[in-house]
Short mmCIF file of C-alpha atoms in Angstrom, two decimals:
data_model
loop_
_atom_site.label_atom_id
_atom_site.label_comp_id
_atom_site.label_asym_id
_atom_site.label_seq_id
_atom_site.Cartn_x
_atom_site.Cartn_y
_atom_site.Cartn_z
CA MET A 1 -47.61 -54.46 -48.58
CA SER A 2 -48.27 -56.55 -45.68
CA SER A 3 -44.80 -56.79 -44.63
CA TYR A 4 -44.50 -53.03 -44.64
CA THR A 5 -47.49 -52.72 -42.25
CA ARG A 6 -46.22 -55.53 -40.02
CA TYR A 7 -42.81 -53.72 -39.68
CA LEU A 8 -44.64 -50.55 -38.63
CA THR A 9 -46.95 -52.42 -36.26
CA GLU A 10 -43.97 -54.30 -34.73
CA ALA A 11 -42.32 -50.92 -34.27
CA GLY A 12 -45.22 -49.69 -32.12
CA LEU A 13 -46.96 -47.68 -34.81
CA THR A 14 -50.56 -47.76 -36.16
CA VAL A 15 -51.12 -47.70 -39.78
CA ASP A 16 -53.84 -45.00 -40.52
CA LEU A 17 -53.78 -45.09 -44.13
CA ILE A 18 -52.47 -47.00 -47.08
CA GLU A 19 -53.00 -45.11 -50.45
CA GLY A 20 -51.79 -46.70 -53.87
CA HIS A 21 -50.46 -44.38 -56.55
CA ASP A 22 -49.26 -46.70 -59.23
CA GLU A 23 -50.86 -44.32 -61.90
CA ALA A 24 -48.43 -41.46 -60.79
CA LEU A 25 -45.52 -43.72 -60.97
CA ARG A 26 -46.64 -44.97 -64.42
CA GLU A 27 -47.11 -41.20 -65.72
CA MET A 28 -43.64 -40.38 -64.32
CA VAL A 29 -41.86 -43.14 -66.12
CA GLN A 30 -43.82 -42.18 -69.23
CA GLN A 31 -42.53 -38.46 -68.84
CA ILE A 32 -39.07 -39.68 -68.52
CA ARG A 33 -39.26 -41.65 -71.74
CA GLY A 34 -40.59 -38.58 -73.43
CA LYS A 35 -37.85 -36.54 -72.16
CA LEU A 36 -35.22 -39.05 -73.40
CA LEU A 37 -36.65 -39.08 -76.86
CA VAL A 38 -36.72 -35.24 -77.03
CA ALA A 39 -33.24 -35.01 -75.75
CA GLU A 40 -32.02 -37.69 -78.11
CA LEU A 41 -33.71 -35.87 -81.10
CA LEU A 42 -32.26 -32.37 -79.97
CA ILE A 43 -28.89 -33.79 -79.69
CA GLY A 44 -29.26 -35.31 -83.31
CA LEU A 45 -30.28 -31.81 -84.52
CA LYS A 46 -27.30 -30.37 -82.91
CA LYS A 47 -29.57 -28.22 -80.78
CA LEU A 48 -28.27 -29.66 -77.59
CA ASP A 49 -24.67 -30.68 -76.27
CA LEU A 50 -24.43 -33.36 -73.62
CA PRO A 51 -21.47 -35.18 -72.39
CA GLY A 52 -20.52 -37.98 -74.80
CA SER A 53 -20.52 -40.49 -71.91
CA LEU A 54 -24.21 -40.21 -71.55
CA ASP A 55 -25.58 -43.63 -72.65
CA PHE A 56 -29.17 -43.16 -74.14
CA GLU A 57 -29.55 -46.63 -75.13
CA GLN A 58 -29.07 -47.78 -71.30
CA ALA A 59 -31.31 -44.86 -70.14
CA LYS A 60 -34.00 -45.94 -72.47
CA ALA A 61 -33.62 -49.62 -71.58
CA LEU A 62 -34.01 -48.80 -67.94
CA ALA A 63 -37.16 -46.58 -68.57
CA LYS A 64 -38.77 -49.36 -70.67
CA ALA A 65 -37.97 -51.98 -67.92
CA ALA A 66 -39.52 -49.84 -65.27
CA ALA A 67 -42.62 -49.36 -67.43
CA THR A 68 -42.82 -53.08 -67.88
CA ALA A 69 -42.25 -53.77 -64.20
CA ILE A 70 -44.95 -51.19 -63.22
CA GLN A 71 -47.34 -52.96 -65.73
CA MET A 72 -46.63 -56.36 -64.48
CA SER A 73 -47.15 -54.94 -60.76
CA LYS A 74 -43.55 -55.59 -59.90
CA PHE A 75 -43.11 -51.91 -59.08
CA GLY A 76 -45.57 -49.72 -57.47
CA TYR A 77 -45.84 -46.36 -55.41
CA VAL A 78 -47.88 -46.39 -52.19
CA VAL A 79 -48.10 -43.78 -49.34
CA ILE A 80 -48.26 -45.32 -45.93
CA ILE A 81 -49.28 -43.08 -43.03
CA ALA A 82 -48.77 -44.35 -39.51
CA SER A 83 -48.81 -42.89 -36.15
CA LYS A 84 -47.28 -43.66 -32.67
CA MET A 85 -49.54 -45.73 -30.25
CA ASN A 86 -50.24 -43.96 -27.01
#
């Protein structure tokens, strides 16, 4: 985070607010994983028809990797508000 604030400061901005939202990112990844599961079930029940090129295993692996990265604090979501110094 310090590198982002340094870049902004070096660009002549003042950092007014830094707000972490890792929980929102965690929830989004969980929602994606849930939707992948539902889509896979609907395809299996012949209730949903998607292109055969869609790779659910890869999508699930990516979502799982994202969840793991968030848990290990490798991925995060933050809002930074900066303003121009006068």
